[in-house]
Short mmCIF file of C-alpha atoms in Angstrom, two decimals:
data_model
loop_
_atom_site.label_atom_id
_atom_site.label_comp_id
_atom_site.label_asym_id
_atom_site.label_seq_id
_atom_site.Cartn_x
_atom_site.Cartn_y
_atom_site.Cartn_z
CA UNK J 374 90.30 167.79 122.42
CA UNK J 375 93.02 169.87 123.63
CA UNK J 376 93.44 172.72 126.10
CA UNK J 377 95.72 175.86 125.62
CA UNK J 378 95.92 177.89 128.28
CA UNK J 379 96.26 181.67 127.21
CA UNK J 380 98.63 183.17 130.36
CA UNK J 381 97.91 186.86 129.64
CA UNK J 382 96.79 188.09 132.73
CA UNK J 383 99.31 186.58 134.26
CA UNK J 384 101.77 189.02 132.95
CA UNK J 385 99.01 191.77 133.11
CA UNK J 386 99.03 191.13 136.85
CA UNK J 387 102.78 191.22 136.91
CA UNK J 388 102.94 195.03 134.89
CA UNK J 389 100.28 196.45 137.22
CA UNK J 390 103.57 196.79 139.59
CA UNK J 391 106.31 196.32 137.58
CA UNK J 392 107.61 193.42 139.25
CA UNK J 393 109.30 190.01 138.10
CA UNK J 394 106.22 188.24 139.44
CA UNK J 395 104.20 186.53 138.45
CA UNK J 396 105.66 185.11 135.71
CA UNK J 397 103.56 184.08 133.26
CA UNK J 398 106.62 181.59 131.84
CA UNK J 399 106.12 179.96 135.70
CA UNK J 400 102.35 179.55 135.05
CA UNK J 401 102.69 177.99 131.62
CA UNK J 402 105.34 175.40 133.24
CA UNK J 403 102.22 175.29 136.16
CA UNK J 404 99.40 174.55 133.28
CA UNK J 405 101.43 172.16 131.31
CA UNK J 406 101.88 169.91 134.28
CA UNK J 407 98.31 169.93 135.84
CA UNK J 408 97.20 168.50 132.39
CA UNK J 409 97.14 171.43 129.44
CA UNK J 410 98.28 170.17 125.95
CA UNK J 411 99.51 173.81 124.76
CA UNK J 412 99.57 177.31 125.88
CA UNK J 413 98.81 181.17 123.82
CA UNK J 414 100.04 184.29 124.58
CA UNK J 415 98.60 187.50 122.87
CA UNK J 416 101.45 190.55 121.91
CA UNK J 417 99.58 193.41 121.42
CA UNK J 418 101.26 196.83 120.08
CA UNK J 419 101.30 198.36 123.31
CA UNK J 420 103.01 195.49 124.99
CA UNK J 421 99.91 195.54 127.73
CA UNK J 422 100.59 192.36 129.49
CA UNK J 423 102.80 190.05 127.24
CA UNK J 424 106.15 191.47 126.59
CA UNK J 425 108.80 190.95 123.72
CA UNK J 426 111.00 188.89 126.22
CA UNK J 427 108.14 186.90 127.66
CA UNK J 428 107.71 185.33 123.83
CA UNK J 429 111.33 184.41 123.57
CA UNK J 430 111.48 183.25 127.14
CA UNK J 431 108.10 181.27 126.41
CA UNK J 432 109.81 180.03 122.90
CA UNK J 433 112.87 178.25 124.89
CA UNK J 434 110.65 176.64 127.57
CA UNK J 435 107.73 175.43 125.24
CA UNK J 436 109.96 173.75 122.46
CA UNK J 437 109.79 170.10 121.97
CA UNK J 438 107.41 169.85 124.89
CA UNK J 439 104.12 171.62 124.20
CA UNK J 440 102.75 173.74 121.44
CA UNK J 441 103.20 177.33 121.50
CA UNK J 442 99.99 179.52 120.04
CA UNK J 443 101.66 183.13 119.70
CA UNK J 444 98.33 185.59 119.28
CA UNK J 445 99.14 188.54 117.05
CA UNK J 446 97.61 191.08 115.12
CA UNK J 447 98.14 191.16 111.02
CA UNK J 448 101.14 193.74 110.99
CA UNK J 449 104.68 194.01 109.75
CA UNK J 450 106.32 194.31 113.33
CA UNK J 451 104.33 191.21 114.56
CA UNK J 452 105.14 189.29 111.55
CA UNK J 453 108.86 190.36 112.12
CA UNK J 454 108.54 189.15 115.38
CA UNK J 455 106.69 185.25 114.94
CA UNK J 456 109.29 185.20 112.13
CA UNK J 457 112.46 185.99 114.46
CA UNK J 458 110.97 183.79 117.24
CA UNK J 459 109.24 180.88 115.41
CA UNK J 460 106.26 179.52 117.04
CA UNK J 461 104.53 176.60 116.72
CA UNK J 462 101.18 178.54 115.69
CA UNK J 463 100.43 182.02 114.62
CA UNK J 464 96.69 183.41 115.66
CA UNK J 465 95.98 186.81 113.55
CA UNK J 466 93.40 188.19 115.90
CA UNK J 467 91.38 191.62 115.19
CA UNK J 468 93.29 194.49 117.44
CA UNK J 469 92.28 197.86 118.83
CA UNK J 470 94.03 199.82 120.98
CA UNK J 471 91.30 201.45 122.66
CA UNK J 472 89.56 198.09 123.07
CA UNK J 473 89.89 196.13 126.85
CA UNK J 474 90.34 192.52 125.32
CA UNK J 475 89.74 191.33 121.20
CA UNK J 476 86.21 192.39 119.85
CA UNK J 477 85.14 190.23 117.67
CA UNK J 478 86.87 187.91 115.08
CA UNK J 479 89.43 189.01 111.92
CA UNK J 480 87.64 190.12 108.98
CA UNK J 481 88.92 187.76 106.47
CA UNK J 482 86.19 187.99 103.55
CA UNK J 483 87.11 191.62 102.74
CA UNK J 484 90.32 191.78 103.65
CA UNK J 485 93.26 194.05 102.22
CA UNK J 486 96.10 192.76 99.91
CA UNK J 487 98.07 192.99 103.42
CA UNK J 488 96.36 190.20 104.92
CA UNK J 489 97.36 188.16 102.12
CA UNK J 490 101.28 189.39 102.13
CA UNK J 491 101.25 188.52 105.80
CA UNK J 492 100.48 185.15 105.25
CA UNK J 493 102.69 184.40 102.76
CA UNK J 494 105.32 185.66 104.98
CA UNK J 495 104.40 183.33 108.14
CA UNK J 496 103.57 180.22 105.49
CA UNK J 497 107.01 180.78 104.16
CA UNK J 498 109.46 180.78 107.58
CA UNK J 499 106.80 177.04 108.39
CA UNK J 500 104.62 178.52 110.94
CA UNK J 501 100.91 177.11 110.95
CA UNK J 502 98.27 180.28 110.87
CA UNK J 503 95.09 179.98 112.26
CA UNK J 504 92.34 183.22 112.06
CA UNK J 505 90.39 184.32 114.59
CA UNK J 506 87.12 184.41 113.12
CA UNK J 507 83.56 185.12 113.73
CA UNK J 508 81.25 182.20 113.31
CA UNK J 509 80.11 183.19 110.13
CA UNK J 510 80.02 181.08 106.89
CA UNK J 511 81.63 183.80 105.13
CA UNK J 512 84.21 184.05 107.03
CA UNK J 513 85.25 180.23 107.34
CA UNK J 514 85.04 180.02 103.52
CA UNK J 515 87.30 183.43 102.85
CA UNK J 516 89.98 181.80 105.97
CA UNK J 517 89.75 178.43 103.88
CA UNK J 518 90.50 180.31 100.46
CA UNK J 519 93.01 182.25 101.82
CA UNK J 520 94.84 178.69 102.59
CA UNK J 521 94.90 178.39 106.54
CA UNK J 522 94.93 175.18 108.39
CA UNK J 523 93.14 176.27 111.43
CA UNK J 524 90.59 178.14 112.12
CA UNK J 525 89.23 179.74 115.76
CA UNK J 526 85.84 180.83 116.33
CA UNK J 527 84.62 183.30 118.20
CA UNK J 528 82.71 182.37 121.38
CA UNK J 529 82.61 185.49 122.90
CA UNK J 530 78.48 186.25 121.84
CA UNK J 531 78.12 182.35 123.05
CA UNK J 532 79.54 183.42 126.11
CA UNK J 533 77.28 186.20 126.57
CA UNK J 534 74.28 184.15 126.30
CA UNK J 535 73.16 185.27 122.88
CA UNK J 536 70.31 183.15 121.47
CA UNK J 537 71.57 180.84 118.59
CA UNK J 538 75.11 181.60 118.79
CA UNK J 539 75.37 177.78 119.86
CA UNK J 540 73.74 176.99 116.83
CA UNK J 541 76.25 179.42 114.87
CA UNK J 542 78.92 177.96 116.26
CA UNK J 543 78.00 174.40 115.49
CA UNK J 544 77.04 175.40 111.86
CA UNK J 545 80.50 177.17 111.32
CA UNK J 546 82.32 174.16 112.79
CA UNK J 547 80.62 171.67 110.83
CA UNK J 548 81.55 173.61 107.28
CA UNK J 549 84.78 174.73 108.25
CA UNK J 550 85.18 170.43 108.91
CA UNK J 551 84.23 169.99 105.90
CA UNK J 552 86.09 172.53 103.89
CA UNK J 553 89.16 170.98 105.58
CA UNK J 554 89.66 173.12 108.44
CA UNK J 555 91.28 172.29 111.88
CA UNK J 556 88.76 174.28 114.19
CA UNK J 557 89.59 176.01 117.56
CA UNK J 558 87.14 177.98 119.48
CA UNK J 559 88.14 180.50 122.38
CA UNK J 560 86.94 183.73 124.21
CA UNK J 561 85.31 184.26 127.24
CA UNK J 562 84.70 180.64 128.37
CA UNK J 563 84.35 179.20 131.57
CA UNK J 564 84.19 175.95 133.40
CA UNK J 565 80.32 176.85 132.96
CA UNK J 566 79.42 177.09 129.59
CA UNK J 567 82.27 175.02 128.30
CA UNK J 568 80.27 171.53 128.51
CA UNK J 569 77.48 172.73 126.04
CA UNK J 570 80.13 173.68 123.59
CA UNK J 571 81.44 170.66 123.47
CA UNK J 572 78.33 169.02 121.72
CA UNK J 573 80.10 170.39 118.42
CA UNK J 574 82.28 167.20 117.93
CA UNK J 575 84.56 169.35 115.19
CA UNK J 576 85.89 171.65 117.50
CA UNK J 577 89.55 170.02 118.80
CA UNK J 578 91.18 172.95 120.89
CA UNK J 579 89.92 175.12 122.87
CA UNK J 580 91.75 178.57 124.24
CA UNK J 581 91.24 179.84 127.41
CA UNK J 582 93.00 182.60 129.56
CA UNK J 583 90.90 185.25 131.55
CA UNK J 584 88.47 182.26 133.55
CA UNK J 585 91.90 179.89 134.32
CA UNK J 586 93.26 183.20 135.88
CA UNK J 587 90.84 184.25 137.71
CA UNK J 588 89.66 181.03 139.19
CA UNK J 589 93.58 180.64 139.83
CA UNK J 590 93.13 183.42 142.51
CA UNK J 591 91.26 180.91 144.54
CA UNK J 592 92.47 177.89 143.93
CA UNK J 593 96.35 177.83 142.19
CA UNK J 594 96.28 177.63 138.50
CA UNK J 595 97.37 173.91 138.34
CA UNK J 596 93.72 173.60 140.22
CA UNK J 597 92.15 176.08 137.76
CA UNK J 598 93.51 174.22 134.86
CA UNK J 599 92.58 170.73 135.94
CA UNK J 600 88.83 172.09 136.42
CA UNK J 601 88.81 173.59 133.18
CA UNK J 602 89.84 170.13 131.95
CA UNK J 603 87.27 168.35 133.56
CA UNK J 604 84.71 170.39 132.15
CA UNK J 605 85.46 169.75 128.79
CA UNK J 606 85.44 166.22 129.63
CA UNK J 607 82.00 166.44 131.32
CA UNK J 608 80.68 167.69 128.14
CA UNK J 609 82.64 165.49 125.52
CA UNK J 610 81.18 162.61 127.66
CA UNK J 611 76.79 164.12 127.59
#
């Protein structure tokens, strides 16, 4: 089971002020040595919180040491981007500009031609792609036809308490498994309702940014990270 630490909001807190600090390169070099196997970054069109020189800069530290998840939405300009700077993964996520954080997971089933062309593009420069998905047998079957390696599932409803989204998730794991699929979960977990999650034995990474953060105001984000950790362990071992 591995742990990528998504340091977002550690550049969002930086932009609030426009300062130097903090910088979210520092806190991945912080969450790699209190224990986390990778870490993701999201670059969104309006350059929000993670910023065009934060992926380069996050590039040159990361390689050779620990995977680097680069969280993007299916357009030319991001592909252009993953393509220039070469990360280890590529995440297509869903992306709004009017939304406050990803709704939802990438509609892959009825997707346009463009989806398809984007692929192609990161398959061919060597980059892995993983979708961000809802946990929805349709879904996992259209990522799996489309020729991913990885899939992530969405665990936002999960972690809104929604009744038999555990049981969705554990379905959706278990066929994406099957159909050959790497599965990742992510979104909105916390050192509280990551233990029940990790009954699903097919789910190997798990991405987490906004809960690390925040608990990092409290108690430093090597601290954060190592709780998160032992969470997951706590519930690998039930």
């Amino acid at each position: 089971m591995r742990l990528h630490i998504n340091i977002d909001h550690v550049a969002t807190l930086r932009n609030a002020r426009g300062t130097k600090y903090p910088d979210p390169v520092a806190a991945a070099r912080m969450c790699l040595a209190a224990g986390a196997h990778g870490i993701t970054a999201h670059i969104r069109e309006d350059r929000r919180h993670i910023k065009d020189d934060d992926v380069a800069r996050l590039k040159a530290e990361l390689a050779g040491a620990a995977l680097f998840n680069l969280e993007m939405a299916a357009t030319d300009e991001m592909v252009a981007i993953a393509r220039r700077t070469m990360p280890d993964v590529v995440t297509l996520v869903p992306e709004r500009r009017e939304e406050r954080t990803t709704e939802g997971g990438l509609e892959v089933a009825r997707s346009a031609p463009a989806l398809s062309r984007h692929l192609a593009l990161l398959k061919g420069a060597g980059i892995k792609v993983s979708l961000f998905i809802a946990p929805d047998l349709e879904q996992v079957r259209a990522s799996h036809a489309l020729g991913v390696e990885q899939i992530e599932l969405h665990t936002g409803e999960y972690a809104h308490e929604k009744a038999g989204e555990l049981d969705r998730l554990r379905e959706a794991a278990r066929v994406g498994h099957e159909l050959g699929l790497e599965i990742a979960a992510g979104h909105g977990l916390t050192t509280e309702n990551v233990p029940a999650l990790m009954a699903i034995p097919e789910i190997v990474e798990l991405n987490i940014g906004h809960a690390v953060v925040a608990d990092a105001v409290f108690m430093g984000i090597g601290e954060a990270t190592k709780a998160m950790l032992a969470a997951m362990k706590k519930g690998r071992a039930a």
